[in-house]
Structure formats: C-alpha cells, structure tokens
Amino acid sequence: MKTIPSIVATLAFALSATASTTLPLKGKLVKPNDSHIQYVGRIVTSNPDSYRFSYPGTSMTLAFEGTQLKMKAKPGSGYFMVQIDQAEPFKVAFRGERDSVVTLATALPMARHTARVMYCIEGYEYHPEFRGFILGCEGRVVDAPALSGRRIEFIGNSITCGYGNESTDPADHFEFETENHYYSYAQLVTRALQAETYIVARSGIGAYRNYGGPKTGTPEWDMPSQYEYTLYADHSERWDFARFRPDVVCINLGTNDLSTNNYDTKLLKQGYKKLLGQVRSNNPQAKIVFLCGSMLKGKELEICKTILNEVTDEAHKAGDSQIYRFDFTPQDGALKHGADWHPSLWQHEKMAAELTAYLRTLMQWF
C-alpha cells in the first residue's frame, strides 16, 4: 500500500492525537446535546449521551476558551479529521476496543479556539458514535462561529466518499486507512464556497443497481431505498428533511449502475427519475444538479450522459426548470489514480475546481 505521508500532519508541540483510555478522566465533559456544539450531517440524536451517524462528512464544531481539548467517542468508531483554529488538519483514530478518548490539543495559549472534527470515512462497518468533548479544568465553551447560510447536499458513491484517495497505487484495494472524505471533491468545493454540506454517499451504491449487482437492480440497497433514512442500511429512523434545506443538491451516481457490463439502461433511467422525485419532494426550493464522472469512460460514459440529459429535459418539460447538468472531465491517469483506479487527491482537486466554478456561477456565490 502506498500512501501520501504529508496528508496527516500535526503541529510540532501544540496538537497531538493520542489515545487516553487508562487514566481517570479529568476536566469538563461537554455532552453531545450541549447547544454550543455545532453539527453538520445526518445524525441520530435520541440518546443525549451518544450521537450516532454513518455518512462521511458528518462534523461537530466546538468553540472554547482554554488550553486543551479531548474528544470522546465509542471505541472502534474509526477515523476523524481535526482542525484547531486555522492550523493544519490532522487525522485521529478510534480503532482499539478501549480507545474512547483522544487528545486533540494540548499546550494551547489561554484564548478562544475553534475545533472542527469531521468523520472522514464511511461508517457502515464501524457504526460511529460521538460522546462529547472534554475541556481542561480551566476551560469553558462559547458560541461557535455562525455558518454562512450556503447549503449543499451531495448524493453519491465512492467518488464522493473519497475512496482510496490517500493511496497512489491503483493496484491497492479498499482500506479505511486510505479513504479520506475531507479531501474529496465534495469537501473541497464546500470549503471553497464557504458552505455547509450534508453528505449521503456510500461506496458501491447506484441509482438502481449497486456495484456488481444483478441486471434487474438492487432495490433494497440502492440510493432511492436509503435516501429517506438518517443512517445507511438502518431504517430505524426516517430522516427529517426539515432539519436541513439545501440550496443546491448535487447527485453523482451511475458509475456503479453501469459497472461490470450487466446493466439495463431503462431501469437506470427509472432509478434516476425515482431519486429525482424523492429529492424534489423533500427539497421543493432547491436547485438540483446531475453530475457525471469522473471514472466513467467510453460507451458507459456516453450512456450516462444521454440518460441524465433525457431525465433533465423531461423534468424541464414537466415544469421543473431548476434541474441542471454538469460533467466532470474524465480522468485519464495524468493526475495518477487512487486505490482501485479511483480519483487521486490531485484528481479530486481538479474535480473540485471544475465544480466550484460551476456552482459559484449557478448559485451566485461570489
């Protein structure tokens, strides 16, 4: 496995990422339901002591005055990216059976600080739970910075998740260690536009047929079957769409539907239309953009473009003028590949630059 060493950085002495599970906890626990914590993403909040989520990009932000900060989570929750103030972001892990507390910052100057923590992998295996922040004895929470008011929803597959983008060898296969959604095109666009983004994405998922599925589709596991729920593959809670009203929804599917030369184009079109109906009914004021790319090529790329153009044109004729199309430049290897031929970090940067320019104009977000 080849990885990019510079992608996980820490400050020389002020920040650290070490587990602390054997010593008694000291300090002030800021519980998940504290109103000072600012959340982004689909989260189950029924248990005030432990918030559950599964999609990458789910984040929690805490502003505080103090010199140190720790984070508490369910052991085995997986990987998070952390940024303290404007310092270089770094990765922390909850991997072991007893890893429940990780130190995020020590020896900070006694002043106001902002900690942003983002889940950077897919949680379908780890079932992550956030259980709060821990301040030093001298610390206190303050109000988090206000959000910009710009809201995006990304619906996608492994490309949106950031599958294998920390690998530089296409012969590598999937590992959570080399998936980093923080550096996906979706999050790069989000930061460039200073937006708030909710992610609904899963590797292998399709609009009607998941990767390697039968030609007739995978109706219990495709995106239309999952979109209405808070967690992936868990129908215990329907998502309350009133909790987040995006200004624009970007849908990037089709790569898995058109995989392994075992697809039905009519069913794919039906899947797109079904998902479009769900998105529109739950987000009546949003602009909706169908994306294509960047892994498709040849016949499958042309099929995807043709079907998306047809779905968009039919929506316009039916009276919905707020449906749009955007195509990424297909990857050609010039920017290298990640694991299993997925977009590299550099390809994600190219995709982000293209989409940022498009959305900036579409949304007038200058």
Coordinates of C-alpha atoms in Angstrom, one line a residue:
M1 CA 0.0 0.0 0.0
K2 CA 1.4 3.4 -1.0
T3 CA 0.2 6.4 0.9
I4 CA 1.0 10.1 0.9
P5 CA 2.9 10.9 4.1
S6 CA 2.2 14.6 4.2
I7 CA -1.6 14.2 4.3
V8 CA -1.7 13.6 8.0
A9 CA 0.1 16.5 9.7
T10 CA 0.3 17.8 13.3
L11 CA 1.6 20.9 14.9
A12 CA 5.0 20.5 16.4
F13 CA 4.1 20.8 20.1
A14 CA 0.5 22.2 20.4
L15 CA -1.5 19.4 18.9
S16 CA -1.5 15.7 19.4
A17 CA -3.6 12.6 18.5
T18 CA -3.0 10.1 21.3
A19 CA -5.4 7.7 22.9
S20 CA -6.1 8.2 26.6
T21 CA -8.2 5.4 28.0
T22 CA -6.4 4.1 31.1
L23 CA -6.0 7.2 33.2
P24 CA -9.0 8.7 35.1
L25 CA -10.7 11.5 33.0
K26 CA -10.1 15.0 34.3
G27 CA -11.8 18.1 33.1
K28 CA -15.2 19.2 31.9
L29 CA -17.3 16.9 29.7
V30 CA -19.3 18.8 27.1
K31 CA -22.1 16.3 26.3
P32 CA -23.3 15.7 22.7
N33 CA -26.5 17.5 23.4
D34 CA -24.8 20.7 24.5
S35 CA -26.3 23.6 22.5
H36 CA -22.8 25.1 21.9
I37 CA -21.8 22.1 19.7
Q38 CA -22.5 22.9 16.0
Y39 CA -23.4 19.8 13.9
V40 CA -23.4 19.2 10.2
G41 CA -24.7 15.9 8.8
R42 CA -27.4 13.3 9.3
I43 CA -27.2 12.4 13.0
V44 CA -29.4 10.3 15.3
T45 CA -29.8 12.4 18.4
S46 CA -32.2 10.3 20.5
N47 CA -29.6 9.4 23.1
P48 CA -28.2 12.7 24.7
D49 CA -25.0 10.9 25.7
S50 CA -24.1 9.4 22.4
Y51 CA -25.0 10.6 18.9
R52 CA -24.9 8.1 16.0
F53 CA -24.2 8.7 12.3
S54 CA -22.9 6.8 9.4
Y55 CA -22.1 9.1 6.4
P56 CA -18.8 10.7 5.8
G57 CA -18.6 14.4 6.3
T58 CA -20.6 14.4 9.5
S59 CA -18.9 17.0 11.7
M60 CA -19.0 18.7 15.0
T61 CA -17.6 22.1 15.9
L62 CA -16.8 23.5 19.3
A63 CA -15.6 26.9 20.2
F64 CA -14.0 27.1 23.6
E65 CA -11.7 29.1 25.9
G66 CA -8.9 27.0 27.3
T67 CA -5.6 25.3 26.7
Q68 CA -6.5 21.7 25.9
L69 CA -9.3 19.6 24.3
K70 CA -10.1 15.9 24.1
M71 CA -12.8 14.1 22.2
K72 CA -14.8 11.1 23.4
A73 CA -16.4 8.5 21.1
K74 CA -17.5 4.9 21.0
P75 CA -14.4 2.6 20.9
G76 CA -13.9 1.5 17.3
S77 CA -15.6 4.5 15.7
G78 CA -13.0 4.9 13.1
Y79 CA -11.2 8.0 11.7
F80 CA -11.8 11.7 12.0
M81 CA -10.1 14.8 10.6
V82 CA -9.5 17.6 13.1
Q83 CA -8.6 21.2 12.7
I84 CA -7.8 23.5 15.6
D85 CA -8.3 27.2 14.6
Q86 CA -6.5 27.7 11.3
A87 CA -3.8 25.1 11.9
E88 CA -3.0 22.2 9.5
P89 CA -5.8 19.5 9.8
F90 CA -4.7 16.1 11.1
K91 CA -6.3 12.6 11.4
V92 CA -7.2 10.8 14.7
A93 CA -8.4 7.3 15.1
F94 CA -10.7 5.4 17.4
R95 CA -9.6 1.9 16.5
G96 CA -9.0 -0.3 19.6
E97 CA -11.6 -1.9 21.8
R98 CA -10.9 0.6 24.6
D99 CA -10.0 3.7 22.6
S100 CA -12.7 6.0 23.8
V101 CA -10.8 9.3 24.4
V102 CA -8.4 11.0 22.0
T103 CA -6.4 14.2 22.8
L104 CA -6.9 16.8 20.2
A105 CA -5.0 19.7 21.6
T106 CA -2.6 20.5 24.4
A107 CA -0.5 23.5 25.5
L108 CA -2.6 25.9 23.6
P109 CA -2.4 29.6 24.6
M110 CA -5.2 30.6 27.0
A111 CA -7.5 32.1 24.5
R112 CA -10.6 31.4 22.4
H113 CA -10.2 28.4 20.0
T114 CA -12.3 26.6 17.5
A115 CA -12.1 22.8 17.0
R116 CA -13.7 21.3 13.9
V117 CA -14.0 17.5 13.8
M118 CA -15.1 15.6 10.7
Y119 CA -15.8 11.9 10.2
C120 CA -13.6 11.1 7.2
I121 CA -14.6 7.6 6.2
E122 CA -17.8 5.6 5.7
G123 CA -19.4 4.3 8.9
Y124 CA -21.3 1.3 7.7
E125 CA -18.8 -1.0 9.4
Y126 CA -17.7 1.0 12.4
H127 CA -21.1 2.4 13.4
P128 CA -19.5 5.5 14.9
E129 CA -20.9 7.4 18.0
F130 CA -19.8 10.8 19.2
R131 CA -19.9 11.1 23.0
G132 CA -18.7 14.6 23.6
F133 CA -15.7 16.9 24.1
I134 CA -13.6 17.2 27.3
L135 CA -12.1 20.6 28.3
G136 CA -9.4 21.2 30.8
C137 CA -10.5 22.3 34.2
E138 CA -9.9 25.9 33.3
G139 CA -11.9 25.7 30.0
R140 CA -15.3 26.9 29.1
V141 CA -17.4 26.6 26.0
V142 CA -18.5 29.7 23.9
D143 CA -20.7 30.1 20.9
A144 CA -19.5 28.6 17.7
P145 CA -18.9 30.8 14.6
A146 CA -22.0 31.4 12.6
L147 CA -22.5 29.3 9.5
S148 CA -22.5 31.1 6.1
G149 CA -26.1 30.1 5.2
R150 CA -25.0 28.5 2.0
R151 CA -26.2 24.9 2.0
I152 CA -25.3 22.0 -0.3
E153 CA -26.3 18.3 -0.3
F154 CA -24.1 15.8 -2.1
I155 CA -25.6 12.4 -3.0
G156 CA -23.0 10.0 -4.3
N157 CA -21.0 6.9 -4.4
S158 CA -17.3 6.0 -3.6
I159 CA -16.1 9.0 -5.6
T160 CA -17.9 11.4 -3.3
C161 CA -16.8 9.4 -0.2
G162 CA -13.1 9.8 -1.2
Y163 CA -12.5 6.1 -1.6
G164 CA -8.7 5.3 -1.9
N165 CA -7.7 8.9 -2.4
E166 CA -4.8 8.6 0.1
S167 CA -3.3 5.8 -2.0
T168 CA -1.1 6.4 -5.0
D169 CA -1.3 2.8 -6.4
P170 CA -4.4 1.7 -8.4
A171 CA -3.5 -1.9 -7.5
D172 CA -4.4 -1.1 -3.9
H173 CA -7.8 -2.2 -2.8
F174 CA -10.2 -0.6 -0.4
E175 CA -8.9 0.2 3.1
F176 CA -10.4 2.6 5.5
E177 CA -6.9 3.9 6.2
T178 CA -6.7 5.4 2.6
E179 CA -10.2 6.8 2.4
N180 CA -10.3 10.5 3.4
H181 CA -13.5 12.3 2.6
Y182 CA -12.0 15.5 4.0
Y183 CA -10.0 15.7 0.8
S184 CA -12.8 14.6 -1.6
Y185 CA -14.1 17.0 -4.3
A186 CA -17.3 17.5 -2.3
Q187 CA -15.5 18.9 0.8
L188 CA -13.0 20.9 -1.3
V189 CA -16.0 22.5 -3.0
T190 CA -17.6 23.1 0.3
R191 CA -14.6 24.9 1.7
A192 CA -14.0 26.9 -1.4
L193 CA -17.6 28.1 -1.4
Q194 CA -17.7 28.5 2.4
A195 CA -20.8 26.3 2.5
E196 CA -22.4 23.8 4.9
T197 CA -22.7 20.4 3.3
Y198 CA -24.6 17.2 4.1
I199 CA -23.4 14.0 2.5
V200 CA -25.4 11.0 1.6
A201 CA -22.9 8.7 0.0
R202 CA -21.8 5.1 0.1
S203 CA -19.2 3.2 -1.9
G204 CA -20.7 0.9 -4.5
I205 CA -24.2 2.4 -4.4
G206 CA -26.2 3.2 -7.5
A207 CA -29.3 4.9 -8.7
Y208 CA -30.9 1.5 -9.3
R209 CA -28.1 -1.1 -9.2
N210 CA -25.2 -1.3 -6.8
Y211 CA -21.7 -2.4 -7.9
G212 CA -21.7 -6.0 -9.3
G213 CA -25.5 -6.4 -8.7
P214 CA -27.9 -8.2 -11.0
K215 CA -29.1 -6.5 -14.1
T216 CA -32.6 -6.2 -12.5
G217 CA -31.1 -4.0 -9.8
T218 CA -30.6 -3.9 -6.0
P219 CA -33.8 -2.2 -4.9
E220 CA -33.2 -2.8 -1.1
W221 CA -29.7 -1.2 -1.2
D222 CA -29.7 1.4 -3.9
M223 CA -29.8 5.1 -3.2
P224 CA -33.6 5.6 -3.6
S225 CA -34.0 3.0 -0.8
Q226 CA -31.5 4.7 1.5
Y227 CA -32.1 8.4 0.9
E228 CA -35.1 8.7 3.2
Y229 CA -33.3 7.5 6.3
T230 CA -30.8 9.0 8.7
L231 CA -28.3 6.1 8.6
Y232 CA -27.2 3.9 5.8
A233 CA -28.7 0.4 5.8
D234 CA -30.6 1.3 9.0
H235 CA -34.3 2.1 8.7
S236 CA -34.9 2.7 12.4
E237 CA -35.2 6.5 11.9
R238 CA -36.6 8.4 8.9
W239 CA -34.6 11.5 8.2
D240 CA -36.4 14.7 9.0
F241 CA -35.8 16.8 5.9
A242 CA -36.9 19.9 7.8
R243 CA -33.6 19.7 9.7
F244 CA -31.6 20.7 6.6
R245 CA -32.9 22.5 3.5
P246 CA -30.2 22.7 0.9
D247 CA -29.9 25.5 -1.7
V248 CA -28.5 23.0 -4.2
V249 CA -28.4 19.2 -4.4
C250 CA -25.6 17.6 -6.4
I251 CA -26.2 14.0 -7.4
N252 CA -23.2 11.9 -8.7
L253 CA -24.3 8.4 -9.4
G254 CA -24.2 6.0 -12.3
T255 CA -20.7 4.6 -12.2
N256 CA -21.8 1.5 -10.2
D257 CA -25.1 1.1 -12.2
L258 CA -23.0 0.9 -15.4
S259 CA -20.4 -1.5 -13.9
T260 CA -19.5 -5.0 -15.0
N261 CA -21.4 -4.8 -18.3
N262 CA -24.6 -6.1 -16.7
Y263 CA -27.0 -3.1 -16.7
D264 CA -30.4 -2.1 -18.0
T265 CA -30.5 1.4 -19.3
K266 CA -34.3 1.7 -18.9
L267 CA -34.1 0.7 -15.3
L268 CA -31.2 3.1 -14.7
K269 CA -33.3 5.9 -16.1
Q270 CA -36.2 4.9 -13.9
G271 CA -33.8 4.9 -10.9
Y272 CA -32.7 8.4 -11.7
K273 CA -36.2 9.6 -12.0
K274 CA -37.3 8.0 -8.8
L275 CA -34.5 9.6 -6.9
L276 CA -35.1 12.9 -8.5
G277 CA -38.7 12.7 -7.4
Q278 CA -37.6 12.0 -3.8
V279 CA -35.1 14.8 -3.8
R280 CA -37.6 17.3 -5.3
S281 CA -40.5 16.4 -3.0
N282 CA -38.3 16.8 0.1
N283 CA -36.4 19.9 -1.2
P284 CA -39.0 21.9 -3.2
Q285 CA -36.9 25.1 -3.5
A286 CA -33.5 23.6 -4.2
K287 CA -31.6 23.6 -7.5
I288 CA -30.7 20.0 -8.4
V289 CA -27.6 19.2 -10.4
F290 CA -27.0 15.8 -12.0
L291 CA -23.2 15.2 -12.2
C292 CA -21.4 12.7 -14.3
G293 CA -17.9 11.5 -13.8
S294 CA -15.0 11.2 -13.4
M295 CA -14.4 7.4 -13.6
L296 CA -16.7 6.6 -16.5
K297 CA -15.3 6.3 -20.0
G298 CA -16.3 5.1 -23.4
K299 CA -19.7 3.6 -24.0
E300 CA -20.8 3.8 -20.4
L301 CA -19.8 7.5 -20.1
E302 CA -22.0 8.3 -23.2
I303 CA -24.9 6.2 -21.8
C304 CA -24.7 8.1 -18.5
K305 CA -24.7 11.5 -20.2
T306 CA -27.5 10.6 -22.5
I307 CA -29.8 9.3 -19.8
L308 CA -29.1 12.3 -17.5
N309 CA -29.8 14.7 -20.3
E310 CA -33.1 12.9 -21.0
V311 CA -34.1 13.0 -17.4
T312 CA -33.2 16.7 -17.2
D313 CA -35.0 17.6 -20.4
E314 CA -38.1 15.6 -19.3
A315 CA -38.1 17.4 -15.9
H316 CA -38.0 20.8 -17.7
K317 CA -40.9 19.8 -20.0
A318 CA -42.9 18.8 -16.9
G319 CA -42.4 22.3 -15.4
D320 CA -39.3 21.9 -13.2
S321 CA -36.8 24.3 -14.6
Q322 CA -34.4 24.0 -11.6
I323 CA -32.8 20.8 -12.8
Y324 CA -29.2 21.1 -14.2
R325 CA -26.4 19.1 -15.7
F326 CA -22.7 19.1 -15.1
D327 CA -20.0 16.8 -16.4
F328 CA -16.5 16.4 -14.8
T329 CA -13.6 15.9 -17.1
P330 CA -13.0 12.1 -17.2
Q331 CA -9.8 11.0 -15.5
D332 CA -7.0 9.9 -17.9
G333 CA -4.2 9.0 -15.4
A334 CA -2.3 12.2 -15.9
L335 CA -3.1 13.0 -12.2
K336 CA -2.4 9.4 -11.1
H337 CA -5.0 7.1 -9.6
G338 CA -6.0 6.2 -6.1
A339 CA -6.9 2.7 -4.9
D340 CA -8.9 0.5 -7.4
W341 CA -8.5 3.2 -10.1
H342 CA -10.4 5.8 -8.1
P343 CA -9.7 9.5 -8.3
S344 CA -6.4 10.5 -6.7
L345 CA -6.1 13.5 -4.4
W346 CA -5.0 15.6 -7.4
Q347 CA -8.0 14.4 -9.5
H348 CA -10.3 15.4 -6.6
E349 CA -8.7 18.8 -6.7
K350 CA -9.3 19.1 -10.4
M351 CA -12.9 18.0 -10.0
A352 CA -13.4 20.4 -7.2
A353 CA -12.0 23.3 -9.2
E354 CA -14.4 22.5 -12.1
L355 CA -17.5 22.1 -9.9
T356 CA -16.7 25.1 -7.7
A357 CA -16.6 27.4 -10.8
Y358 CA -19.9 26.0 -12.0
L359 CA -21.7 26.3 -8.7
R360 CA -20.3 29.7 -8.0
T361 CA -22.0 30.9 -11.1
L362 CA -25.1 28.9 -10.8
M363 CA -25.7 30.0 -7.2
Q364 CA -24.2 33.4 -7.5
W365 CA -21.9 32.6 -4.6
F366 CA -19.2 35.1 -5.1

